[in-house]
GROMACS .gro file of C-alpha atoms in nm:
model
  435
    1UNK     CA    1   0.217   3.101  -0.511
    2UNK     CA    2   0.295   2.802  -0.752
    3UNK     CA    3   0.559   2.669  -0.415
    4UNK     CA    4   0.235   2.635  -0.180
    5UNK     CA    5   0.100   2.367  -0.355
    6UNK     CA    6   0.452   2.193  -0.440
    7UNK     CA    7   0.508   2.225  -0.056
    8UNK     CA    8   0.156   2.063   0.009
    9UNK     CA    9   0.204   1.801  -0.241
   10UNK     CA   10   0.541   1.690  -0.067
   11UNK     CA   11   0.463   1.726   0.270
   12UNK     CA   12   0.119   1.512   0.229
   13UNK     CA   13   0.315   1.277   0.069
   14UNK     CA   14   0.592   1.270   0.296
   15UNK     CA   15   0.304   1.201   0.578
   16UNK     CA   16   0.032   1.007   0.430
   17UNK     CA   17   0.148   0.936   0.070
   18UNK     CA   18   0.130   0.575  -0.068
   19UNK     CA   19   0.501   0.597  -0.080
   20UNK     CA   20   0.685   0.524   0.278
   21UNK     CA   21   1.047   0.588   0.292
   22UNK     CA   22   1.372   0.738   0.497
   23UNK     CA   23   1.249   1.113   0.402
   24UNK     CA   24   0.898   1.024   0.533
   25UNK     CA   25   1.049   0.848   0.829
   26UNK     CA   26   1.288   1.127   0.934
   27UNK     CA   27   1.018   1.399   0.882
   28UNK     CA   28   0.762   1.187   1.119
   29UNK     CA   29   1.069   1.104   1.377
   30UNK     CA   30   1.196   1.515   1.370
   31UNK     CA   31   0.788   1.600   1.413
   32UNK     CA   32   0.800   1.416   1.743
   33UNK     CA   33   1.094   1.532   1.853
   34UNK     CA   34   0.946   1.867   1.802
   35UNK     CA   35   0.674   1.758   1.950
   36UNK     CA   36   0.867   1.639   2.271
   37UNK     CA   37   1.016   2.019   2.348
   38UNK     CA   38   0.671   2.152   2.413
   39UNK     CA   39   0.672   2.348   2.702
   40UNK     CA   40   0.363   2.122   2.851
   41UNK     CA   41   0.594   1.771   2.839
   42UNK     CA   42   0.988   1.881   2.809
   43UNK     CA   43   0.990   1.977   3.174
   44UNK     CA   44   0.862   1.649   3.307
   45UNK     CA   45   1.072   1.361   3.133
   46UNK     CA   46   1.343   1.419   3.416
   47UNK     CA   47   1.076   1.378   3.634
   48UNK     CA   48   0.936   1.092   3.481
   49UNK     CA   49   1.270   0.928   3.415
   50UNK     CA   50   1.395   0.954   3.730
   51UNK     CA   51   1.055   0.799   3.859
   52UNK     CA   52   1.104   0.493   3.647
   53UNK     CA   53   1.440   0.461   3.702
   54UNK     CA   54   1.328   0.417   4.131
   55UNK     CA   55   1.092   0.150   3.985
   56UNK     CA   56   1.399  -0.064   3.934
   57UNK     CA   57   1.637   0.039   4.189
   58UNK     CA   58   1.904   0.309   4.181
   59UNK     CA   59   2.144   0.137   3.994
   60UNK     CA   60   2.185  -0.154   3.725
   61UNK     CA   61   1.995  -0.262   3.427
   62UNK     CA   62   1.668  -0.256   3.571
   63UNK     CA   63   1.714   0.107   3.612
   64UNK     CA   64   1.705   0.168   3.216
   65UNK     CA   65   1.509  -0.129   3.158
   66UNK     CA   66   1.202   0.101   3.318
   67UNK     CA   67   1.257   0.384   3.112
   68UNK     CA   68   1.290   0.156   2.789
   69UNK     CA   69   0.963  -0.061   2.856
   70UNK     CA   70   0.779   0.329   2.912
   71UNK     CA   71   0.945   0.399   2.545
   72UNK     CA   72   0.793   0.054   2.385
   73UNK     CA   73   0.471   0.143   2.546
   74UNK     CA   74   0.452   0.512   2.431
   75UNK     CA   75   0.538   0.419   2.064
   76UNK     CA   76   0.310   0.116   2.054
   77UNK     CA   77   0.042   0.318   2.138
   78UNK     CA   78   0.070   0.582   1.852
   79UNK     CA   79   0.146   0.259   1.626
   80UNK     CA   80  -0.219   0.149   1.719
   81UNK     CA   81  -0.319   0.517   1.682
   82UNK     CA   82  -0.151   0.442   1.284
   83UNK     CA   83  -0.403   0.084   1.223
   84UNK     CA   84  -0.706   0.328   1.334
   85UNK     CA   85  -0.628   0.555   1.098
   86UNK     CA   86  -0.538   0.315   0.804
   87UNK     CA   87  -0.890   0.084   0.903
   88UNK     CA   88  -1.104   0.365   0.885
   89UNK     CA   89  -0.953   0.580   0.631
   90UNK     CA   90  -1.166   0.436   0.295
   91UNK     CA   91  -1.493   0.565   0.492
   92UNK     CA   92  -1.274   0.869   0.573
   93UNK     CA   93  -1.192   0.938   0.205
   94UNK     CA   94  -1.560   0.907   0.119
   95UNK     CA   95  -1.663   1.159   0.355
   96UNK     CA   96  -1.387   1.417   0.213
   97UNK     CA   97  -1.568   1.432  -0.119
   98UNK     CA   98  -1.846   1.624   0.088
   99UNK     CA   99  -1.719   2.036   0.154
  100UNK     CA  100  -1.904   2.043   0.440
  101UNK     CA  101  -1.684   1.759   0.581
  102UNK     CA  102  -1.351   1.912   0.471
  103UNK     CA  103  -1.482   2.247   0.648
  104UNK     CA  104  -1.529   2.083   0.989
  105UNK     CA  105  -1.208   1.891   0.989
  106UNK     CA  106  -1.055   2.265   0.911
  107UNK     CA  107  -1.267   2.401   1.252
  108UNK     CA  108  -1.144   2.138   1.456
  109UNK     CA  109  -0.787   2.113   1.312
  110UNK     CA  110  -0.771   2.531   1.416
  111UNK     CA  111  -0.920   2.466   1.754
  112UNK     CA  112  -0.659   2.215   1.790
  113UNK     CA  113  -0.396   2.466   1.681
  114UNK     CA  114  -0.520   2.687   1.928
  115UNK     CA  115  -0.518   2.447   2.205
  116UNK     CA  116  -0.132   2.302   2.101
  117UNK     CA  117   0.001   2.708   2.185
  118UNK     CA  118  -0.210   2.721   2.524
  119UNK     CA  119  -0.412   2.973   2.410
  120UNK     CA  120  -0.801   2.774   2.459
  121UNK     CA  121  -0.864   2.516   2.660
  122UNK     CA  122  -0.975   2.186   2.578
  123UNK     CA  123  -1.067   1.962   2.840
  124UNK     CA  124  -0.980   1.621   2.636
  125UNK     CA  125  -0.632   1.593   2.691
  126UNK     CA  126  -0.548   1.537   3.079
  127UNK     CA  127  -0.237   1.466   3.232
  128UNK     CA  128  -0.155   1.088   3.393
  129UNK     CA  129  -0.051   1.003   3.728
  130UNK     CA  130   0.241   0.740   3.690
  131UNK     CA  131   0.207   0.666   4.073
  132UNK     CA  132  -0.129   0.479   3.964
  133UNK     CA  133   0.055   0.266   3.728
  134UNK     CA  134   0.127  -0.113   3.824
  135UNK     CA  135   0.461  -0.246   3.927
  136UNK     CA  136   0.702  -0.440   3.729
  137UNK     CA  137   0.802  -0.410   3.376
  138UNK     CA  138   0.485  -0.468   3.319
  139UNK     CA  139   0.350  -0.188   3.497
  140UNK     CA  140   0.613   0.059   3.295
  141UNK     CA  141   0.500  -0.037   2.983
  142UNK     CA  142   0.161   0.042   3.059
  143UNK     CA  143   0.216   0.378   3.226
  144UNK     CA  144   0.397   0.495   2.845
  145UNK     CA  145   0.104   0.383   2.670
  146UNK     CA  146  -0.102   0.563   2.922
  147UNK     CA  147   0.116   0.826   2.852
  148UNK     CA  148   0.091   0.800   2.475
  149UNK     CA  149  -0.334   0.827   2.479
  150UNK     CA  150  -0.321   1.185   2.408
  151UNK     CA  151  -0.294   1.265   2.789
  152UNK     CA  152  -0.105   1.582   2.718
  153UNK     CA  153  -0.247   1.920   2.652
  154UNK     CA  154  -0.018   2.025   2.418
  155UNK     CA  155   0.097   1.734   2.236
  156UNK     CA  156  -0.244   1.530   2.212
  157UNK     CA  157  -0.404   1.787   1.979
  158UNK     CA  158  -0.079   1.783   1.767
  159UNK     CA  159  -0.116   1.413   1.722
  160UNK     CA  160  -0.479   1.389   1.658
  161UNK     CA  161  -0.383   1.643   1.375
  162UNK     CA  162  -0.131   1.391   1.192
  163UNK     CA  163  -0.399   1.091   1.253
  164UNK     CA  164  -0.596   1.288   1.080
  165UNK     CA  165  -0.401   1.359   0.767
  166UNK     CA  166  -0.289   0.982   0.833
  167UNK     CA  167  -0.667   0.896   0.752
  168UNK     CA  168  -0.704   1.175   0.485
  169UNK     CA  169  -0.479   0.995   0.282
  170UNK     CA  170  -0.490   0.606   0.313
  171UNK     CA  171  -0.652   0.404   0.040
  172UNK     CA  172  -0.849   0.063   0.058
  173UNK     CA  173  -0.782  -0.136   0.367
  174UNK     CA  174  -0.508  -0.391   0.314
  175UNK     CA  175  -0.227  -0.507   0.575
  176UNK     CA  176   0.042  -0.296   0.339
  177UNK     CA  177  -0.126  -0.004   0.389
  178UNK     CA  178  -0.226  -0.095   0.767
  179UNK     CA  179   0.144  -0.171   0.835
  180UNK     CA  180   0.245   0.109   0.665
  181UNK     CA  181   0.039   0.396   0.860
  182UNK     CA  182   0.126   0.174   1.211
  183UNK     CA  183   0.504   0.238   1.092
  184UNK     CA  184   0.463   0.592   1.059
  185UNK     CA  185   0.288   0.682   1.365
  186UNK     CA  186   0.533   0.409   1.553
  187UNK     CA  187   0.815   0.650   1.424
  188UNK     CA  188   0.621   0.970   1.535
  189UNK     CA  189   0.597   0.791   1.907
  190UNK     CA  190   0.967   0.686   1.907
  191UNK     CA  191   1.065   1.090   1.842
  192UNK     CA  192   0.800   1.190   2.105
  193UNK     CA  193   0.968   0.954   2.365
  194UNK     CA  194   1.307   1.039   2.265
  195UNK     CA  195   1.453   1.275   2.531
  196UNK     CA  196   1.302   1.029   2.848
  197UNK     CA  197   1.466   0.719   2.648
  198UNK     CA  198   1.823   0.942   2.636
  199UNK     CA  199   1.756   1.068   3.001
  200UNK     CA  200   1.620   0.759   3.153
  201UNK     CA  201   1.838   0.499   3.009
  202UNK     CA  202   2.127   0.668   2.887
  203UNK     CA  203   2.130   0.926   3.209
  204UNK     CA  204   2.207   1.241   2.954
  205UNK     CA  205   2.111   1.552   3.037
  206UNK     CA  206   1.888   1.771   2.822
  207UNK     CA  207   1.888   2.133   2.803
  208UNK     CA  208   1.770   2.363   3.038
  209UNK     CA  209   1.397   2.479   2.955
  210UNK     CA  210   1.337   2.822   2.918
  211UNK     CA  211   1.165   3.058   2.656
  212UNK     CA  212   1.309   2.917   2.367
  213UNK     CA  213   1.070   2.636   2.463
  214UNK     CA  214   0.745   2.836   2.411
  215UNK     CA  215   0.893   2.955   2.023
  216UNK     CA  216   0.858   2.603   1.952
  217UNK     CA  217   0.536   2.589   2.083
  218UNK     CA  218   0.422   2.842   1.863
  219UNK     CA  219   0.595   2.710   1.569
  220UNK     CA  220   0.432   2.360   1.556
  221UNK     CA  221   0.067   2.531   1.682
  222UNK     CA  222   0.100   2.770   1.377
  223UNK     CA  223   0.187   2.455   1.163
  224UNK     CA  224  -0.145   2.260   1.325
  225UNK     CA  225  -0.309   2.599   1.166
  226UNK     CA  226  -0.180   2.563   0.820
  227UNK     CA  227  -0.302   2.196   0.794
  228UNK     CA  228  -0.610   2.341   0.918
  229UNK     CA  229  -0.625   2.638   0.634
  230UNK     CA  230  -0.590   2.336   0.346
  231UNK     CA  231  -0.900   2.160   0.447
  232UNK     CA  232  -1.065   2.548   0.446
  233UNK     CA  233  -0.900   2.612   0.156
  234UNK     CA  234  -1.089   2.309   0.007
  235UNK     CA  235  -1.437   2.305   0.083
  236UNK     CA  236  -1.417   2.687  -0.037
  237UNK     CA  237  -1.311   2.545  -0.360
  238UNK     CA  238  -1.549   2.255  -0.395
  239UNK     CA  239  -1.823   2.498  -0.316
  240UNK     CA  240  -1.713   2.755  -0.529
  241UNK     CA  241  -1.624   3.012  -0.294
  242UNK     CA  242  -1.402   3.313  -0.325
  243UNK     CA  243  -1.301   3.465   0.044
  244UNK     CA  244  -0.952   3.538   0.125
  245UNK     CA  245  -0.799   3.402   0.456
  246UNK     CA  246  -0.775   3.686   0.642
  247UNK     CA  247  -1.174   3.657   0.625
  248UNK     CA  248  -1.155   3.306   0.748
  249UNK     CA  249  -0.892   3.376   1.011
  250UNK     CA  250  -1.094   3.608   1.156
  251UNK     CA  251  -1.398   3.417   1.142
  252UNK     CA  252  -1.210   3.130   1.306
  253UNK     CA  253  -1.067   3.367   1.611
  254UNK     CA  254  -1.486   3.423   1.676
  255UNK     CA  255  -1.557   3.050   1.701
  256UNK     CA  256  -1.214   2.997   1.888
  257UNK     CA  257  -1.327   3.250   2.170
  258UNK     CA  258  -1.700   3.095   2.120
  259UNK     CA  259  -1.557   2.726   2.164
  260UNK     CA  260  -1.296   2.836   2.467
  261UNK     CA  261  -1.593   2.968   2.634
  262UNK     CA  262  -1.824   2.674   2.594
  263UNK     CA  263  -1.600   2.406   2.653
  264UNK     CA  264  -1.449   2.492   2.964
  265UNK     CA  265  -1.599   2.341   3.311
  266UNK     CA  266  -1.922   2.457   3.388
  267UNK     CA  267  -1.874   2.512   3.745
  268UNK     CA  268  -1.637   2.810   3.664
  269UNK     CA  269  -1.800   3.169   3.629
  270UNK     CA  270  -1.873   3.283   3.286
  271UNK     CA  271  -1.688   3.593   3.275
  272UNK     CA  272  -1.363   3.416   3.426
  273UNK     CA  273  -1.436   3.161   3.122
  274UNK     CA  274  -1.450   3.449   2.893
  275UNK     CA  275  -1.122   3.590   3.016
  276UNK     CA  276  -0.941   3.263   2.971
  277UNK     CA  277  -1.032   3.244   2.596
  278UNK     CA  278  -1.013   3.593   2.494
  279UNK     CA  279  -0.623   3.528   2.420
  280UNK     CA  280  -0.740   3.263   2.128
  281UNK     CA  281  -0.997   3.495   1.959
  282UNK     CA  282  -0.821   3.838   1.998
  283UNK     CA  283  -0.457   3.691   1.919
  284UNK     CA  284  -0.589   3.533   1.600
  285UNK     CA  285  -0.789   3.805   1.474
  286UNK     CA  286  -0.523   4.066   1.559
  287UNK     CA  287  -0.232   3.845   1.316
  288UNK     CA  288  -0.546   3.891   1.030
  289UNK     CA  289  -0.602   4.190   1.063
  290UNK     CA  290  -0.193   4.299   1.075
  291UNK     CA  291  -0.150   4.091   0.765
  292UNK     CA  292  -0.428   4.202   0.578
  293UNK     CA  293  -0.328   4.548   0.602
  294UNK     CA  294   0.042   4.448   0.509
  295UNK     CA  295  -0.084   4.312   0.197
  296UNK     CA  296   0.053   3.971   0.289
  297UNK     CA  297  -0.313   3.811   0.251
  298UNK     CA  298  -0.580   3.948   0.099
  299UNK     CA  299  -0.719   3.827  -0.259
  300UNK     CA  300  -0.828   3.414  -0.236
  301UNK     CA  301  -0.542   3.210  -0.472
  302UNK     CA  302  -0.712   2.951  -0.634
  303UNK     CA  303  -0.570   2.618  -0.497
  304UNK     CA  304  -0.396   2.453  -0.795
  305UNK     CA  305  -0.266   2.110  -0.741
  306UNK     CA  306   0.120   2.045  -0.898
  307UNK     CA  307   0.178   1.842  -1.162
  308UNK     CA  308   0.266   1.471  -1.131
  309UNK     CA  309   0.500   1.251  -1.270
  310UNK     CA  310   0.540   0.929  -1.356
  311UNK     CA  311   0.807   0.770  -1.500
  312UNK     CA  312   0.843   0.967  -1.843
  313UNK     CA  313   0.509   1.116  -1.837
  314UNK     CA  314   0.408   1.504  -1.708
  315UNK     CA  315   0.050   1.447  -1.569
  316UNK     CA  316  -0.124   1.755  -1.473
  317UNK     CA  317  -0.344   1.787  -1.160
  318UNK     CA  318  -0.576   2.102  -1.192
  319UNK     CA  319  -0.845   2.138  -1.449
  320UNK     CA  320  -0.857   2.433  -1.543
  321UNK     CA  321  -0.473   2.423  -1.611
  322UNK     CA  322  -0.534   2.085  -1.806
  323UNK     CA  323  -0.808   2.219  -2.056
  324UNK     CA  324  -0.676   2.553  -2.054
  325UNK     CA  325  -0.290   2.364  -2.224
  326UNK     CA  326  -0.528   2.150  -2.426
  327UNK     CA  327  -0.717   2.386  -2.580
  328UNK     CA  328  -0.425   2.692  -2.602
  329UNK     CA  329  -0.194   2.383  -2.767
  330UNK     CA  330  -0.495   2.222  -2.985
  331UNK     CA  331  -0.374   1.900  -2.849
  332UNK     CA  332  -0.594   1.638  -2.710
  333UNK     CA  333  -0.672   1.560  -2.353
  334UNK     CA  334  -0.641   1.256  -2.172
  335UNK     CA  335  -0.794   1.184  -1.867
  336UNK     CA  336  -0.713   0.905  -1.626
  337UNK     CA  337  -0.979   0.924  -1.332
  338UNK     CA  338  -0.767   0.699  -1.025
  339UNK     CA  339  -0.786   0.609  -0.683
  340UNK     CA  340  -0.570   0.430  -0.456
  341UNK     CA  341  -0.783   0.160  -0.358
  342UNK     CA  342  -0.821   0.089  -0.741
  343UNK     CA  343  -0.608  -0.167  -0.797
  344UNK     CA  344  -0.672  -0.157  -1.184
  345UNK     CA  345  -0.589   0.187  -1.166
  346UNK     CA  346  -0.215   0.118  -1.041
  347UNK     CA  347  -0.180  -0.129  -1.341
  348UNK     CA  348  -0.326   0.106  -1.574
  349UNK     CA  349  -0.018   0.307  -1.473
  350UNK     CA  350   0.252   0.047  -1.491
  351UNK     CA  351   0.123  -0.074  -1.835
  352UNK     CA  352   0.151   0.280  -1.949
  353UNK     CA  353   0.509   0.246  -1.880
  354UNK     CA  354   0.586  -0.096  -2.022
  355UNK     CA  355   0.359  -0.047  -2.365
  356UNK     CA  356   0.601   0.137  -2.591
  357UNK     CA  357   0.353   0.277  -2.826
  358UNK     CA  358   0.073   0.374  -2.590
  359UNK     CA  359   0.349   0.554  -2.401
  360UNK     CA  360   0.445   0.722  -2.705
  361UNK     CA  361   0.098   0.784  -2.814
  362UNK     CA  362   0.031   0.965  -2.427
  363UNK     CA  363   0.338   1.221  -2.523
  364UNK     CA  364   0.153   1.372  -2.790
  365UNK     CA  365  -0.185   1.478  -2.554
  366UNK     CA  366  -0.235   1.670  -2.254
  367UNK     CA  367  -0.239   1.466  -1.964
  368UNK     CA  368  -0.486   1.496  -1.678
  369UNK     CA  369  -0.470   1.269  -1.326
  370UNK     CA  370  -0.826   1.268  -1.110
  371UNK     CA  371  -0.785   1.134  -0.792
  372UNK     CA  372  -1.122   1.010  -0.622
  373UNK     CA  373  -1.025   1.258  -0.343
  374UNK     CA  374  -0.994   1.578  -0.546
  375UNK     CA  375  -1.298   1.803  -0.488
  376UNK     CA  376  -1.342   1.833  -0.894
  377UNK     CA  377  -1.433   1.419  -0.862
  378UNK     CA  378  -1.763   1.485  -0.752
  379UNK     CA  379  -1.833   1.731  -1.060
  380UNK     CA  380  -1.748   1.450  -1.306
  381UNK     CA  381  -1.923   1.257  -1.149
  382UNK     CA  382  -2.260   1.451  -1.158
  383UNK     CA  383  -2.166   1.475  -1.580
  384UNK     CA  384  -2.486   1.325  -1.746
  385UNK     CA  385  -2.239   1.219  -2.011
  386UNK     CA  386  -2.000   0.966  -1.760
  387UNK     CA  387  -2.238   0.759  -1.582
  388UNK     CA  388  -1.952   0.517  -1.524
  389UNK     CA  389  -1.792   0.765  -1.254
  390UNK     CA  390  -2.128   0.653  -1.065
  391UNK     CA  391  -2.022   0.252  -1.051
  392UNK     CA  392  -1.667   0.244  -1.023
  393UNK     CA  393  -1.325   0.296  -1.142
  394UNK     CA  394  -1.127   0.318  -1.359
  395UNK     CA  395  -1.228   0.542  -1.603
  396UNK     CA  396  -1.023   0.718  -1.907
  397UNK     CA  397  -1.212   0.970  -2.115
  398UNK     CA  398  -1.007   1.143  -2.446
  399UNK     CA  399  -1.105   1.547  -2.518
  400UNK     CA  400  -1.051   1.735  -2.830
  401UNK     CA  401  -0.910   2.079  -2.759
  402UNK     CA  402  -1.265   2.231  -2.720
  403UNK     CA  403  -1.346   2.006  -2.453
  404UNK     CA  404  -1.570   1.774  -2.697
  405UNK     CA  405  -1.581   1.402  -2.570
  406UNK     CA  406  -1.358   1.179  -2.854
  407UNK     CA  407  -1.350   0.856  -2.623
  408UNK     CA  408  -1.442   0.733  -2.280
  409UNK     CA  409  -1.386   0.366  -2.171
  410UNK     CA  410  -1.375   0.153  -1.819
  411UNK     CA  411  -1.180  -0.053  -1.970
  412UNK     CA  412  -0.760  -0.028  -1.853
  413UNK     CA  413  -0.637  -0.290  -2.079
  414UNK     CA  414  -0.777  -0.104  -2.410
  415UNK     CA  415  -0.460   0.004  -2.561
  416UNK     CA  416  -0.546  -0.040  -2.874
  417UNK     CA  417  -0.836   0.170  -2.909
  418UNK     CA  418  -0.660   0.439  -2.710
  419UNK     CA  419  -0.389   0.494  -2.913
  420UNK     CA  420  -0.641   0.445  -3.273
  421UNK     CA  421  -0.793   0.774  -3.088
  422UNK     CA  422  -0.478   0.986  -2.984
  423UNK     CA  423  -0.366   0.974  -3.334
  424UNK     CA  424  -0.644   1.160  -3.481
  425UNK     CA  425  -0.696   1.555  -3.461
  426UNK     CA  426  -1.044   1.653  -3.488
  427UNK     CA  427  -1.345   1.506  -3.325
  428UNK     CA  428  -1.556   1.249  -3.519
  429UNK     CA  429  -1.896   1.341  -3.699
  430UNK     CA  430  -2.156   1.323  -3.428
  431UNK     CA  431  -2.290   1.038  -3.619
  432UNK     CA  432  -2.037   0.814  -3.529
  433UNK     CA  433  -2.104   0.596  -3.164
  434UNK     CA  434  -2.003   0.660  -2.897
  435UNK     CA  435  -1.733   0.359  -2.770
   0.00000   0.00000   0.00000
C-alpha cells in the first residue's frame, strides 16, 4: 500500500505544504467547486442570485455588481478563515506531537464527515437569512461573508476540515506563511462562490439538480472520512497500537449514533433523536463490516511515510525503513532532525546543496529526514543520549549500521566535521569523546 502514503504526502502538500503553487491552487479552487454542488447549497444560488440581483434593480451594472460584492465577501471570509489557521498553527503543531490530540481531531474530523453526507446532525452550521442583510453594496458584501461563516450544513463541516489540515501543517508564524494559508483558503472561497458569481453576474444557467447531486455529496463526505482515518491512523502509531480500520470504523459508527443523539435539541423526544441518527451509526458500521468480510480491510498497515527529495539527495522518512537500509547496506546513517519554523534547518538544506563535498560525502550514507511533527519526534526526544532534542533545533546525529551513535551536533554549519565522520566505516573505540 506503498501509493497511500505517496497520495498522502502529495495531497498534504498540495493543501498545507510549505510549497504554494498552480497545482495547489487548482486543487483548493476544484475542492470548492465541489464543494458548491452539495445538495444543501447548489439549489439556492439561483435563489440567492436572483435576490441580489433585485438589490440593484432588474437591469444594468448594479445588477451584477450585487452578486460580485456577495463573491468578495464570501472569499474574504474563508481568506480570514486562512490567517486563523496560519496564527495559530505553531501551538497547533505542538499539540499534534500528543496521540491523544491526533485521536480527537480524527473523532471530530469523522463526525464532520458524517454531518457533510446528512447523515447526523450538528446543530453548528445554520442557514442565513439574506433578507436581514443591509442595503447597498455594502450590505451585499456582508450578507457573502455571512454566508461564508460556515452557515451551511453541508459545506461548513467540509471547510472546518481543510482549516484544519491548513493548521496541521503551517510552521512558525511569519506574514509568508500568513499570506500564504489566506491565499489558499481565498482560492477555496472563490470555487465555493463560483456558480452564484456565473449565475448572478454572468446570468448562466447551471444544471438542473437532481441525484447526481447527492453522489457528490457522498464523495467529498467519504473524503472528510479519509482525512479523518490519517489522524487515527496516527495516534495508533505513536501509541503503538495495532487495530485494523474496520475496528475503528465501527467504533466510530457507535460514537457517531452516540454524538447524533446527544447533540440534537433537547426539546425533541429521545427516541425520535435516536431515529434521526441511527442512519450515521448503522450506515458506517454496515460499509465495515461488508469490507471486512471482502477482505478489503482487515490487518493494520503500518503507516510509512515516502521518501523525500531534495535536489540530488534521496532522504528517507520512516525509521524503521531508514535503519533497516542502513544496517542491511552496512552504510552509515544520517539524520537531519527539521522543522519548518527552523530557519537554520532550511539553510542546513540549501548548504547541503551548494557544498560540493558534503553533498558528495551525504551520497555515500543512508539518509533520514525528522520532521518535529512526525510522531517518532517525541521518541528521540525522550533518548537519554540527545538531550539537545529537549532545547531546540537543529540537530544532526551520524549512526553506524548497528545503530551505534558515531556523531551528534547542533551545530548546521559543521561541514567539516561531518564529512571527517562519513568517511570512516566502523564506530570509534568507546574511549574516544563524544563531539
Amino acid at each position: 500500500m506503498e501509493w497511500i502514503g505517496e497520495w498522502n504526502a502529495w495531497l498534504a502538500g498540495r493543501l498545507a505544504g510549505p510549497e504554494f503553487g498552480l497545482q495547489s491552487a487548482l486543487l483548493l479552487w476544484a475542492g470548492g467547486i465541489v464543494a458548491a454542488l452539495l445538495p444543501c447549497v447548489y439549489p439556492l444560488y439561483p435563489i440567492t442570485a436572483s435576490i441580489l440581483r433585485e438589490r440593484g434593480g432588474q437591469s444594468g451594472w448594479r445588477s451584477a455588481a450585487h452578486p460580485a460584492a456577495y463573491y468578495l465577501g464570501l472569499s474574504l471570509v474563508y481568506g480570514s478563515f486562512g490567517v486563523v489557521a496560519a496564527l495559530s498553527g505553531g501551538a497547533f503543531n505542538e499539540a499534534l506531537r500528543w496521540p491523544s490530540v491526533n485521536l480527537a481531531i480524527a473523532v471530530v474530523i469523522f463526525l464532520l464527515g458524517l454531518s457533510s453526507m446528512e447523515l447526523l446532525h450538528l446543530p453548528f452550521f445554520r442557514g442565513f437569512d439574506g433578507a436581514r442583510a443591509p442595503g447597498g453594496l455594502g450590505g451585499s458584501l456582508l450578507f457573502g461573508a455571512a454566508a461564508g461563516l460556515l452557515s451551511s450544513p453541508c459545506v461548513g463541516p467540509v471547510v472546518v476540515t481543510v482549516l484544519i489540515n491548513l493548521a496541521a501543517g503551517a510552521g512558525a508564524v511569519s506574514l509568508s506563511s500568513t499570506l500564504g494559508a489566506a491565499a489558499r483558503m481565498t482560492i477555496f472561497g472563490l470555487g465555493v462562490g463560483l456558480p452564484l458569481f456565473l449565475t448572478g453576474v454572468f446570468g448562466m444557467r447551471l444544471p438542473r439538480s437532481g441525484r447526481w447531486m447527492r453522489w457528490v455529496q457522498i464523495a467529498l463526505g467519504l473524503l472528510v472520512i479519509y482525512f479523518a482515518g490519517t489522524y487515527y491512523f496516527k495516534a495508533m502509531a505513536a501509541w503503538r497500537i495495532e487495530t485494523g480500520p474496520a475496528l475503528a470504523i465501527a467504533a466510530l459508527s457507535m460514537l457517531a449514533l452516540a454524538a447524533g443523539i446527544l447533540l440534537q435539541r433537547r426539546e425533541i423526544a429521545l427516541h425520535v433523536r435516536t431515529l434521526r441518527s441511527l442512519p450515521a451509526g448503522l450506515v458506517v458500521l454496515a460499509a465495515a463490516v461488508a469490507l471486512h468480510l471482502s477482505g478489503w480491510i482487515g490487518a493494520p498497515q503500518p503507516p510509512q511515510l515516502p521518501p523525500e527529495r531534495i535536489g540530488n539527495l534521496l532522504w528517507l522518512r520512516d525509521r524503521d525503513q531508514a535503519f533497516g537500509q542502513a544496517r542491511e547496506s552496512g552504510r552509515l546513517l544520517f539524520v537531519d532532525f527539521f522543522a519548518e519554523w527552523c530557519s537554520n534547518c532550511h539553510a542546513f538544506q540549501e548548504t547541503v546543496q551548494e557544498n560540493q563535498a558534503l553533498n558528495q560525502a551525504l551520497q555515500s550514507a543512508v539518509l533520514y529526514k525528522v520532521d518535529d511533527r512526525d510522531p517518532v519526534f517525541q521518541s528521540f526526544q525522550e533518548d537519554p543520549r540527545f538531550p539537545e532534542l529537549l532545547i531546540g533545533l537543529p540537530f544532526f546525529v551520524i549512526f553506524d549500521a548497528e545503530g551505534n551513535v558515531l556523531y551528534q551536533t547542533t551545530n548546521y554549519l559543521a561541514s567539516a566535521e561531518m564529512i571527517a565522520h562519513l568517511k570512516q566505516n566502523v564506530a570509534p573505540p568507546p574511549s574516544v569523546e563524544r563531539r
